[in-house]
GROMACS .gro file of C-alpha atoms in nm:
model
  403
    1MET     CA    1 -14.424  -1.300   5.901
    2MET     CA    2 -14.728  -1.234   6.148
    3GLU     CA    3 -14.741  -1.642   6.253
    4PHE     CA    4 -14.338  -1.626   6.294
    5ARG     CA    5 -14.364  -1.333   6.556
    6LYS     CA    6 -14.645  -1.497   6.780
    7LEU     CA    7 -14.384  -1.816   6.803
    8LYS     CA    8 -14.162  -1.824   7.111
    9ILE     CA    9 -13.812  -1.717   7.146
   10LYS     CA   10 -13.658  -2.024   7.217
   11THR     CA   11 -13.874  -2.138   6.856
   12LYS     CA   12 -13.793  -1.843   6.670
   13LEU     CA   13 -13.452  -1.902   6.776
   14ILE     CA   14 -13.464  -2.239   6.650
   15VAL     CA   15 -13.622  -2.179   6.323
   16VAL     CA   16 -13.288  -1.901   6.250
   17VAL     CA   17 -13.080  -2.177   6.304
   18LEU     CA   18 -13.223  -2.436   6.121
   19LEU     CA   19 -13.278  -2.142   5.874
   20THR     CA   20 -12.886  -2.040   5.851
   21SER     CA   21 -12.745  -2.353   5.844
   22THR     CA   22 -12.995  -2.508   5.555
   23ILE     CA   23 -12.845  -2.215   5.323
   24GLY     CA   24 -12.528  -2.193   5.476
   25LEU     CA   25 -12.481  -2.612   5.387
   26LEU     CA   26 -12.672  -2.541   5.069
   27PHE     CA   27 -12.506  -2.278   4.934
   28THR     CA   28 -12.119  -2.395   5.055
   29GLY     CA   29 -12.234  -2.797   4.935
   30ALA     CA   30 -12.280  -2.647   4.632
   31GLY     CA   31 -11.960  -2.440   4.610
   32VAL     CA   32 -11.749  -2.734   4.737
   33LEU     CA   33 -11.912  -2.981   4.482
   34THR     CA   34 -11.899  -2.727   4.198
   35LEU     CA   35 -11.549  -2.648   4.271
   36ASP     CA   36 -11.470  -3.052   4.324
   37ARG     CA   37 -11.635  -3.129   3.929
   38VAL     CA   38 -11.409  -2.820   3.794
   39LYS     CA   39 -11.079  -2.953   3.927
   40GLN     CA   40 -11.205  -3.338   3.906
   41LYS     CA   41 -11.222  -3.263   3.515
   42GLU     CA   42 -10.881  -3.076   3.530
   43ILE     CA   43 -10.749  -3.395   3.710
   44LEU     CA   44 -10.890  -3.622   3.484
   45ALA     CA   45 -10.739  -3.408   3.156
   46GLU     CA   46 -10.427  -3.413   3.276
   47GLU     CA   47 -10.404  -3.760   3.346
   48MET     CA   48 -10.505  -3.927   3.031
   49SER     CA   49 -10.245  -3.603   2.868
   50ILE     CA   50 -10.019  -3.775   3.091
   51LEU     CA   51 -10.093  -4.103   2.964
   52ALA     CA   52 -10.127  -4.046   2.615
   53ARG     CA   53  -9.781  -3.909   2.657
   54VAL     CA   54  -9.664  -4.174   2.804
   55ILE     CA   55  -9.785  -4.399   2.525
   56ALA     CA   56  -9.690  -4.187   2.241
   57SER     CA   57  -9.330  -4.217   2.398
   58ARG     CA   58  -9.351  -4.576   2.387
   59SER     CA   59  -9.520  -4.598   2.043
   60ALA     CA   60  -9.286  -4.392   1.824
   61ALA     CA   61  -9.068  -4.705   1.740
   62ALA     CA   62  -9.402  -4.882   1.675
   63LEU     CA   63  -9.531  -4.638   1.419
   64SER     CA   64  -9.174  -4.604   1.272
   65PHE     CA   65  -9.162  -4.937   1.198
   66ARG     CA   66  -9.522  -5.029   1.148
   67ASP     CA   67  -9.562  -5.246   1.401
   68GLN     CA   68  -9.943  -5.273   1.467
   69ALA     CA   69  -9.883  -5.577   1.691
   70ARG     CA   70  -9.675  -5.339   1.916
   71ALA     CA   71  -9.888  -5.085   1.859
   72LYS     CA   72 -10.199  -5.247   2.043
   73ASP     CA   73  -9.999  -5.391   2.280
   74ASN     CA   74  -9.951  -4.978   2.395
   75LEU     CA   75 -10.229  -4.934   2.352
   76THR     CA   76 -10.401  -5.211   2.528
   77SER     CA   77 -10.222  -5.056   2.833
   78LEU     CA   78 -10.479  -4.797   2.801
   79LEU     CA   79 -10.733  -4.972   2.926
   80VAL     CA   80 -10.608  -5.117   3.265
   81ARG     CA   81 -10.838  -4.769   3.377
   82GLU     CA   82 -11.140  -4.867   3.393
   83SER     CA   83 -11.261  -4.557   3.234
   84VAL     CA   84 -11.131  -4.612   2.920
   85GLU     CA   85 -11.378  -4.692   2.668
   86PHE     CA   86 -11.112  -4.726   2.352
   87ALA     CA   87 -10.830  -4.568   2.205
   88CYS     CA   88 -10.632  -4.501   1.881
   89MET     CA   89 -10.349  -4.479   1.677
   90TYR     CA   90 -10.279  -4.249   1.416
   91ASP     CA   91 -10.001  -4.223   1.126
   92MET     CA   92  -9.829  -3.986   0.982
   93ASN     CA   93 -10.126  -3.972   0.709
   94LYS     CA   94 -10.353  -3.921   1.002
   95ALA     CA   95 -10.495  -4.227   0.851
   96VAL     CA   96 -10.582  -4.494   1.158
   97PHE     CA   97 -10.255  -4.738   1.219
   98ALA     CA   98 -10.433  -4.963   1.519
   99SER     CA   99 -10.723  -4.967   1.812
  100VAL     CA  100 -10.843  -5.086   2.083
  101GLN     CA  101 -11.144  -5.092   2.291
  102ARG     CA  102 -11.279  -5.257   2.629
  103LYS     CA  103 -11.607  -5.389   2.563
  104PRO     CA  104 -11.559  -5.652   2.216
  105ASP     CA  105 -11.920  -5.691   2.161
  106VAL     CA  106 -12.007  -5.259   2.139
  107THR     CA  107 -11.893  -5.095   1.843
  108LEU     CA  108 -11.642  -4.831   1.868
  109THR     CA  109 -11.486  -4.609   1.577
  110CYS     CA  110 -11.201  -4.373   1.623
  111PRO     CA  111 -11.301  -4.036   1.464
  112ASP     CA  112 -11.198  -4.027   1.097
  113GLN     CA  113 -10.957  -3.710   1.161
  114PRO     CA  114 -10.734  -3.648   1.483
  115ARG     CA  115 -10.740  -3.352   1.622
  116GLU     CA  116 -10.459  -3.109   1.720
  117PRO     CA  117 -10.282  -3.232   2.075
  118GLY     CA  118 -10.508  -3.174   2.395
  119GLU     CA  119 -10.783  -3.263   2.599
  120TYR     CA  120 -11.181  -3.249   2.464
  121PHE     CA  121 -11.499  -3.250   2.671
  122TYR     CA  122 -11.799  -3.363   2.541
  123GLU     CA  123 -12.129  -3.492   2.684
  124GLY     CA  124 -12.052  -3.778   2.880
  125TYR     CA  125 -11.717  -3.876   2.745
  126LEU     CA  126 -11.321  -3.728   2.715
  127GLU     CA  127 -11.109  -3.720   2.400
  128ALA     CA  128 -10.748  -3.645   2.469
  129TYR     CA  129 -10.517  -3.619   2.158
  130GLN     CA  130 -10.096  -3.683   2.226
  131ALA     CA  131  -9.839  -3.637   1.886
  132ILE     CA  132  -9.651  -3.897   1.849
  133GLU     CA  133  -9.284  -3.711   1.799
  134LEU     CA  134  -8.942  -3.913   1.658
  135ASN     CA  135  -8.635  -3.705   1.616
  136GLY     CA  136  -8.861  -3.373   1.700
  137LEU     CA  137  -9.105  -3.471   1.419
  138ALA     CA  138  -9.475  -3.583   1.439
  139ILE     CA  139  -9.543  -3.906   1.253
  140GLY     CA  140  -9.879  -4.027   1.454
  141SER     CA  141 -10.064  -3.945   1.710
  142VAL     CA  142 -10.301  -4.104   2.012
  143MET     CA  143 -10.603  -4.078   2.074
  144VAL     CA  144 -10.760  -4.164   2.451
  145HIS     CA  145 -11.136  -4.158   2.483
  146THR     CA  146 -11.254  -4.228   2.816
  147SER     CA  147 -11.619  -4.214   2.967
  148LEU     CA  148 -11.712  -3.918   3.303
  149ILE     CA  149 -11.878  -4.204   3.459
  150ASP     CA  150 -11.635  -4.227   3.752
  151LEU     CA  151 -11.694  -3.852   3.807
  152ASP     CA  152 -12.115  -3.910   3.829
  153ARG     CA  153 -12.074  -4.130   4.009
  154ARG     CA  154 -11.840  -3.914   4.268
  155LEU     CA  155 -12.061  -3.627   4.211
  156GLN     CA  156 -12.383  -3.849   4.307
  157SER     CA  157 -12.180  -3.990   4.626
  158GLN     CA  158 -12.129  -3.595   4.704
  159LEU     CA  159 -12.483  -3.504   4.657
  160LEU     CA  160 -12.588  -3.822   4.895
  161VAL     CA  161 -12.333  -3.718   5.184
  162SER     CA  162 -12.428  -3.338   5.133
  163VAL     CA  163 -12.798  -3.437   5.230
  164GLY     CA  164 -12.686  -3.665   5.460
  165ILE     CA  165 -12.510  -3.391   5.643
  166LEU     CA  166 -12.799  -3.117   5.590
  167GLY     CA  167 -13.012  -3.378   5.742
  168LEU     CA  168 -12.758  -3.404   6.071
  169SER     CA  169 -12.721  -3.055   6.064
  170LEU     CA  170 -13.061  -2.974   6.114
  171ILE     CA  171 -13.157  -3.161   6.395
  172THR     CA  172 -12.829  -3.081   6.597
  173ALA     CA  173 -12.706  -2.768   6.462
  174PHE     CA  174 -12.915  -2.553   6.724
  175LEU     CA  175 -12.709  -2.749   6.998
  176MET     CA  176 -12.418  -2.640   6.820
  177THR     CA  177 -12.162  -2.330   6.886
  178GLN     CA  178 -12.041  -2.115   6.587
  179SER     CA  179 -11.704  -2.202   6.648
  180LEU     CA  180 -11.789  -2.607   6.695
  181GLN     CA  181 -11.964  -2.534   6.284
  182ARG     CA  182 -11.665  -2.320   6.203
  183ALA     CA  183 -11.456  -2.597   6.294
  184ILE     CA  184 -11.681  -2.866   6.081
  185TYR     CA  185 -11.606  -2.643   5.763
  186LYS     CA  186 -11.313  -2.506   5.834
  187PRO     CA  187 -11.132  -2.816   5.651
  188ILE     CA  188 -11.355  -2.814   5.353
  189VAL     CA  189 -11.282  -2.439   5.294
  190ASP     CA  190 -10.935  -2.490   5.368
  191LEU     CA  191 -10.949  -2.776   5.084
  192GLY     CA  192 -11.066  -2.522   4.834
  193ASP     CA  193 -10.874  -2.280   4.914
  194VAL     CA  194 -10.554  -2.511   4.828
  195ALA     CA  195 -10.729  -2.622   4.491
  196ASN     CA  196 -10.768  -2.219   4.399
  197LYS     CA  197 -10.389  -2.204   4.525
  198ILE     CA  198 -10.288  -2.513   4.285
  199THR     CA  199 -10.543  -2.352   4.012
  200GLU     CA  200 -10.379  -2.005   4.042
  201HIS     CA  201  -9.951  -2.103   4.080
  202ASN     CA  202  -9.974  -2.430   3.875
  203ASN     CA  203  -9.771  -2.555   4.159
  204PHE     CA  204  -9.824  -2.887   4.258
  205SER     CA  205  -9.623  -2.931   4.528
  206ILE     CA  206  -9.888  -2.749   4.794
  207ARG     CA  207 -10.061  -2.933   5.041
  208ALA     CA  208 -10.393  -2.924   5.240
  209SER     CA  209 -10.300  -2.971   5.588
  210THR     CA  210 -10.550  -3.148   5.830
  211THR     CA  211 -10.546  -3.298   6.203
  212ASN     CA  212 -10.920  -3.476   6.153
  213LYS     CA  213 -10.934  -3.836   6.151
  214ASP     CA  214 -11.278  -3.822   5.932
  215GLU     CA  215 -11.399  -3.877   5.673
  216VAL     CA  216 -11.308  -3.559   5.578
  217GLY     CA  217 -10.970  -3.596   5.709
  218ASP     CA  218 -10.956  -3.915   5.451
  219ALA     CA  219 -11.082  -3.748   5.152
  220ILE     CA  220 -10.787  -3.461   5.234
  221ASN     CA  221 -10.557  -3.751   5.243
  222ALA     CA  222 -10.705  -3.855   4.909
  223PHE     CA  223 -10.601  -3.509   4.794
  224ASN     CA  224 -10.299  -3.447   4.920
  225SER     CA  225 -10.258  -3.877   4.757
  226MET     CA  226 -10.337  -3.737   4.446
  227LEU     CA  227 -10.111  -3.434   4.417
  228ASN     CA  228  -9.834  -3.617   4.524
  229LYS     CA  229  -9.947  -3.860   4.206
  230ILE     CA  230  -9.944  -3.591   3.931
  231GLU     CA  231  -9.630  -3.431   4.110
  232ALA     CA  232  -9.472  -3.744   4.047
  233ASP     CA  233  -9.609  -3.757   3.703
  234LYS     CA  234  -9.502  -3.422   3.621
  235GLU     CA  235  -9.165  -3.512   3.738
  236GLU     CA  236  -9.122  -3.774   3.536
  237LEU     CA  237  -9.245  -3.586   3.231
  238THR     CA  238  -8.947  -3.350   3.259
  239ARG     CA  239  -8.713  -3.676   3.289
  240LEU     CA  240  -8.833  -3.784   2.961
  241ALA     CA  241  -8.826  -3.484   2.837
  242TYR     CA  242  -8.457  -3.331   2.941
  243TYR     CA  243  -8.255  -3.656   2.993
  244ASP     CA  244  -8.188  -3.938   2.743
  245PRO     CA  245  -8.296  -4.240   2.876
  246LEU     CA  246  -8.018  -4.474   2.801
  247THR     CA  247  -7.705  -4.277   2.923
  248LYS     CA  248  -7.891  -4.024   3.168
  249LEU     CA  249  -7.694  -3.781   3.017
  250ALA     CA  250  -7.886  -3.445   2.974
  251ASN     CA  251  -8.080  -3.459   2.620
  252ARG     CA  252  -8.042  -3.246   2.299
  253ARG     CA  253  -8.320  -3.020   2.392
  254MET     CA  254  -8.156  -2.911   2.744
  255PHE     CA  255  -7.872  -2.906   2.534
  256SER     CA  256  -8.014  -2.657   2.310
  257GLU     CA  257  -8.160  -2.455   2.574
  258ARG     CA  258  -7.804  -2.407   2.792
  259LEU     CA  259  -7.622  -2.376   2.458
  260VAL     CA  260  -7.847  -2.030   2.414
  261PHE     CA  261  -7.778  -1.962   2.766
  262ALA     CA  262  -7.446  -1.972   2.774
  263LEU     CA  263  -7.382  -1.810   2.475
  264GLU     CA  264  -7.645  -1.503   2.584
  265ASN     CA  265  -7.388  -1.494   2.950
  266ALA     CA  266  -7.069  -1.484   2.741
  267ARG     CA  267  -7.237  -1.193   2.536
  268ARG     CA  268  -7.281  -1.010   2.840
  269SER     CA  269  -6.959  -1.133   3.063
  270GLY     CA  270  -6.712  -1.088   2.836
  271GLU     CA  271  -6.613  -1.470   2.924
  272ARG     CA  272  -6.572  -1.751   2.641
  273MET     CA  273  -6.730  -2.049   2.639
  274GLY     CA  274  -6.622  -2.343   2.504
  275LEU     CA  275  -6.812  -2.631   2.215
  276ILE     CA  276  -6.698  -2.930   2.204
  277PHE     CA  277  -6.839  -3.207   1.985
  278LEU     CA  278  -6.712  -3.556   1.968
  279ASP     CA  279  -6.848  -3.918   1.905
  280LEU     CA  280  -6.681  -4.254   1.914
  281ASP     CA  281  -6.476  -4.378   1.642
  282LYS     CA  282  -6.587  -4.670   1.482
  283PHE     CA  283  -6.882  -4.700   1.669
  284LYS     CA  284  -7.116  -4.847   1.413
  285VAL     CA  285  -6.823  -5.112   1.348
  286VAL     CA  286  -6.897  -5.205   1.674
  287ASN     CA  287  -7.238  -5.192   1.659
  288ASP     CA  288  -7.300  -5.390   1.362
  289GLU     CA  289  -7.097  -5.693   1.471
  290LEU     CA  290  -7.110  -5.668   1.813
  291GLY     CA  291  -7.494  -5.603   1.807
  292HIS     CA  292  -7.678  -5.317   1.938
  293ASP     CA  293  -7.660  -5.464   2.302
  294ILE     CA  294  -7.326  -5.442   2.329
  295GLY     CA  295  -7.358  -5.067   2.145
  296ASP     CA  296  -7.538  -4.981   2.411
  297LEU     CA  297  -7.362  -5.082   2.703
  298LEU     CA  298  -7.052  -4.923   2.529
  299LEU     CA  299  -7.293  -4.590   2.486
  300LYS     CA  300  -7.323  -4.577   2.855
  301SER     CA  301  -6.949  -4.652   2.977
  302ALA     CA  302  -6.853  -4.366   2.737
  303ALA     CA  303  -7.085  -4.155   2.871
  304LYS     CA  304  -6.996  -4.230   3.222
  305ARG     CA  305  -6.571  -4.210   3.122
  306LEU     CA  306  -6.710  -3.876   3.006
  307GLU     CA  307  -6.914  -3.730   3.245
  308ALA     CA  308  -6.544  -3.848   3.460
  309SER     CA  309  -6.299  -3.671   3.252
  310LEU     CA  310  -6.498  -3.288   3.268
  311PRO     CA  311  -6.373  -3.028   3.515
  312ALA     CA  312  -6.680  -2.834   3.763
  313ASN     CA  313  -6.723  -2.579   3.503
  314ALA     CA  314  -6.773  -2.812   3.167
  315THR     CA  315  -7.114  -3.012   3.124
  316ALA     CA  316  -7.182  -3.332   2.911
  317PHE     CA  317  -7.499  -3.348   2.680
  318ARG     CA  318  -7.591  -3.683   2.422
  319LEU     CA  319  -7.752  -3.563   2.102
  320GLY     CA  320  -7.831  -3.936   1.955
  321GLY     CA  321  -7.639  -4.226   1.853
  322ASP     CA  322  -7.242  -4.167   1.954
  323GLU     CA  323  -7.274  -3.816   1.935
  324PHE     CA  324  -7.189  -3.647   2.248
  325THR     CA  325  -7.171  -3.265   2.321
  326VAL     CA  326  -6.979  -3.075   2.608
  327LEU     CA  327  -7.044  -2.749   2.712
  328GLN     CA  328  -6.781  -2.553   2.860
  329VAL     CA  329  -6.801  -2.174   3.049
  330GLY     CA  330  -6.575  -1.928   3.174
  331VAL     CA  331  -6.269  -2.126   2.964
  332SER     CA  332  -5.958  -2.014   2.733
  333GLU     CA  333  -5.833  -2.211   2.491
  334LYS     CA  334  -5.609  -2.397   2.731
  335ASP     CA  335  -5.873  -2.514   2.895
  336LEU     CA  336  -6.051  -2.669   2.630
  337GLU     CA  337  -5.752  -2.804   2.553
  338ASP     CA  338  -5.643  -2.968   2.916
  339THR     CA  339  -6.042  -3.097   2.878
  340ALA     CA  340  -5.985  -3.209   2.583
  341GLN     CA  341  -5.677  -3.400   2.652
  342THR     CA  342  -5.827  -3.589   2.956
  343ILE     CA  343  -6.117  -3.713   2.822
  344LEU     CA  344  -5.914  -3.847   2.518
  345LYS     CA  345  -5.672  -3.969   2.800
  346GLU     CA  346  -6.015  -4.172   2.985
  347PHE     CA  347  -6.093  -4.328   2.657
  348ALA     CA  348  -5.783  -4.488   2.611
  349GLU     CA  349  -5.846  -4.760   2.887
  350PRO     CA  350  -5.995  -5.102   2.677
  351LEU     CA  351  -6.330  -5.158   2.845
  352ILE     CA  352  -6.441  -5.522   2.925
  353LEU     CA  353  -6.838  -5.548   2.812
  354ALA     CA  354  -7.014  -5.892   2.843
  355GLY     CA  355  -6.693  -6.061   2.883
  356LYS     CA  356  -6.537  -5.876   2.551
  357GLN     CA  357  -6.226  -5.621   2.608
  358LEU     CA  358  -6.282  -5.317   2.396
  359SER     CA  359  -6.039  -5.064   2.309
  360ILE     CA  360  -6.230  -4.711   2.209
  361SER     CA  361  -6.161  -4.349   2.122
  362SER     CA  362  -6.335  -4.039   2.020
  363SER     CA  363  -6.257  -3.737   1.748
  364ILE     CA  364  -6.344  -3.390   1.923
  365GLY     CA  365  -6.401  -3.087   1.741
  366ILE     CA  366  -6.419  -2.757   1.972
  367ALA     CA  367  -6.541  -2.423   1.878
  368ILE     CA  368  -6.478  -2.130   2.091
  369SER     CA  369  -6.681  -1.806   2.139
  370ASP     CA  370  -6.680  -1.473   2.327
  371GLY     CA  371  -7.087  -1.474   2.259
  372ASN     CA  372  -7.121  -1.293   1.886
  373ASP     CA  373  -7.154  -1.655   1.782
  374ASN     CA  374  -7.566  -1.806   1.713
  375VAL     CA  375  -7.658  -2.124   1.795
  376SER     CA  376  -7.602  -2.262   1.431
  377SER     CA  377  -7.205  -2.091   1.399
  378ILE     CA  378  -7.087  -2.196   1.621
  379MET     CA  379  -7.206  -2.582   1.606
  380LYS     CA  380  -7.100  -2.524   1.258
  381SER     CA  381  -6.785  -2.468   1.348
  382ALA     CA  382  -6.728  -2.763   1.643
  383ASP     CA  383  -6.813  -2.981   1.364
  384ILE     CA  384  -6.591  -2.871   1.103
  385ALA     CA  385  -6.316  -2.948   1.405
  386LEU     CA  386  -6.453  -3.264   1.466
  387TYR     CA  387  -6.405  -3.380   1.117
  388GLN     CA  388  -6.057  -3.288   1.103
  389ALA     CA  389  -5.990  -3.396   1.369
  390LYS     CA  390  -6.126  -3.741   1.163
  391ASP     CA  391  -5.943  -3.626   0.879
  392ALA     CA  392  -5.565  -3.599   1.050
  393GLY     CA  393  -5.611  -3.921   1.221
  394ARG     CA  394  -5.901  -3.982   1.482
  395SER     CA  395  -5.793  -4.003   1.834
  396ASN     CA  396  -5.737  -3.668   1.871
  397TYR     CA  397  -5.888  -3.314   1.877
  398LYS     CA  398  -5.907  -2.980   1.649
  399ILE     CA  399  -5.966  -2.684   1.766
  400PHE     CA  400  -6.187  -2.453   1.425
  401GLY     CA  401  -5.968  -2.166   1.302
  402GLU     CA  402  -5.648  -2.353   1.381
  403ASN     CA  403  -5.452  -2.490   1.123
   0.00000   0.00000   0.00000
């Protein structure tokens, strides 16, 4: 301290500027690197989870039919990502059904037992588990084992860049004003704020803004590109979760949620709601005689005709196979009869599929509720009405409770 007092003011200012700049850069760098490390691990876990979900959704058929070749092909697609070292698929007995690894000369073994679905970090690697489901039932699981080498390389690069920035700042700090220093660090601080907001609100639509044309701007643009990819993957997962991939209609999961909401709304508002069950008459015959490809085309056409025949207050769903449902809110019995008649009329026109003319018809069961039903009871009522329609000769409709 005594020696410092003997220094010239100019030297003291230089020392203070260099010291404060060094401390500031060290703390800022440490904070950014730590936050970045945490965020990158979260992003890696999210990406591996998404990959595992996609493979799990693709592998349900392969696992249910015990098709090991197909299962291995699905797992092999994971190796496109360089950090993935190996992947395993387990059956419902928690036994290894199929596995792949990047380096054939290195022996890597799958864990004896799969863990619960989720992401698990260990020293130097990450394992992501995802259940394989068929019709809502777990029939196995997928495990993706990936190294953290990309994160380590990123950290090393960031450390080297930080050291370089620190050295450069020590040389130029005494020439630069505080406002210019703030201009340098503000984009990084803003990026950290954006990352915190994303974490706090779990909202991947938030973006960092920058006017920088340098490496900081490139990093922010890369960060935004990464968020675009994560957001797109989440939207795709939502679409897969709530919509039927063949007909593009809402699926059973969305139907269950909408039915609960419709019953609750009817209970509160006093308005009646209607549930329509319908299936295609003799669809199995078409499917068996003409093949599944023609059957799929028939289902697509039926879905389009069904949607075209519905009023604005009705929504169509596909439960599976040739089973479709319609929810119609704020209705009377006549409204539901009109809807059923329109559907039957729409289905009466022959179809031309792959050069073949097909005549299709549907049987329709209708249940009406003022909201005092539960999900199980109203579905049972509509199902009973559907079978009454079939017993009455098909290509017609029945309302539950009518003679």
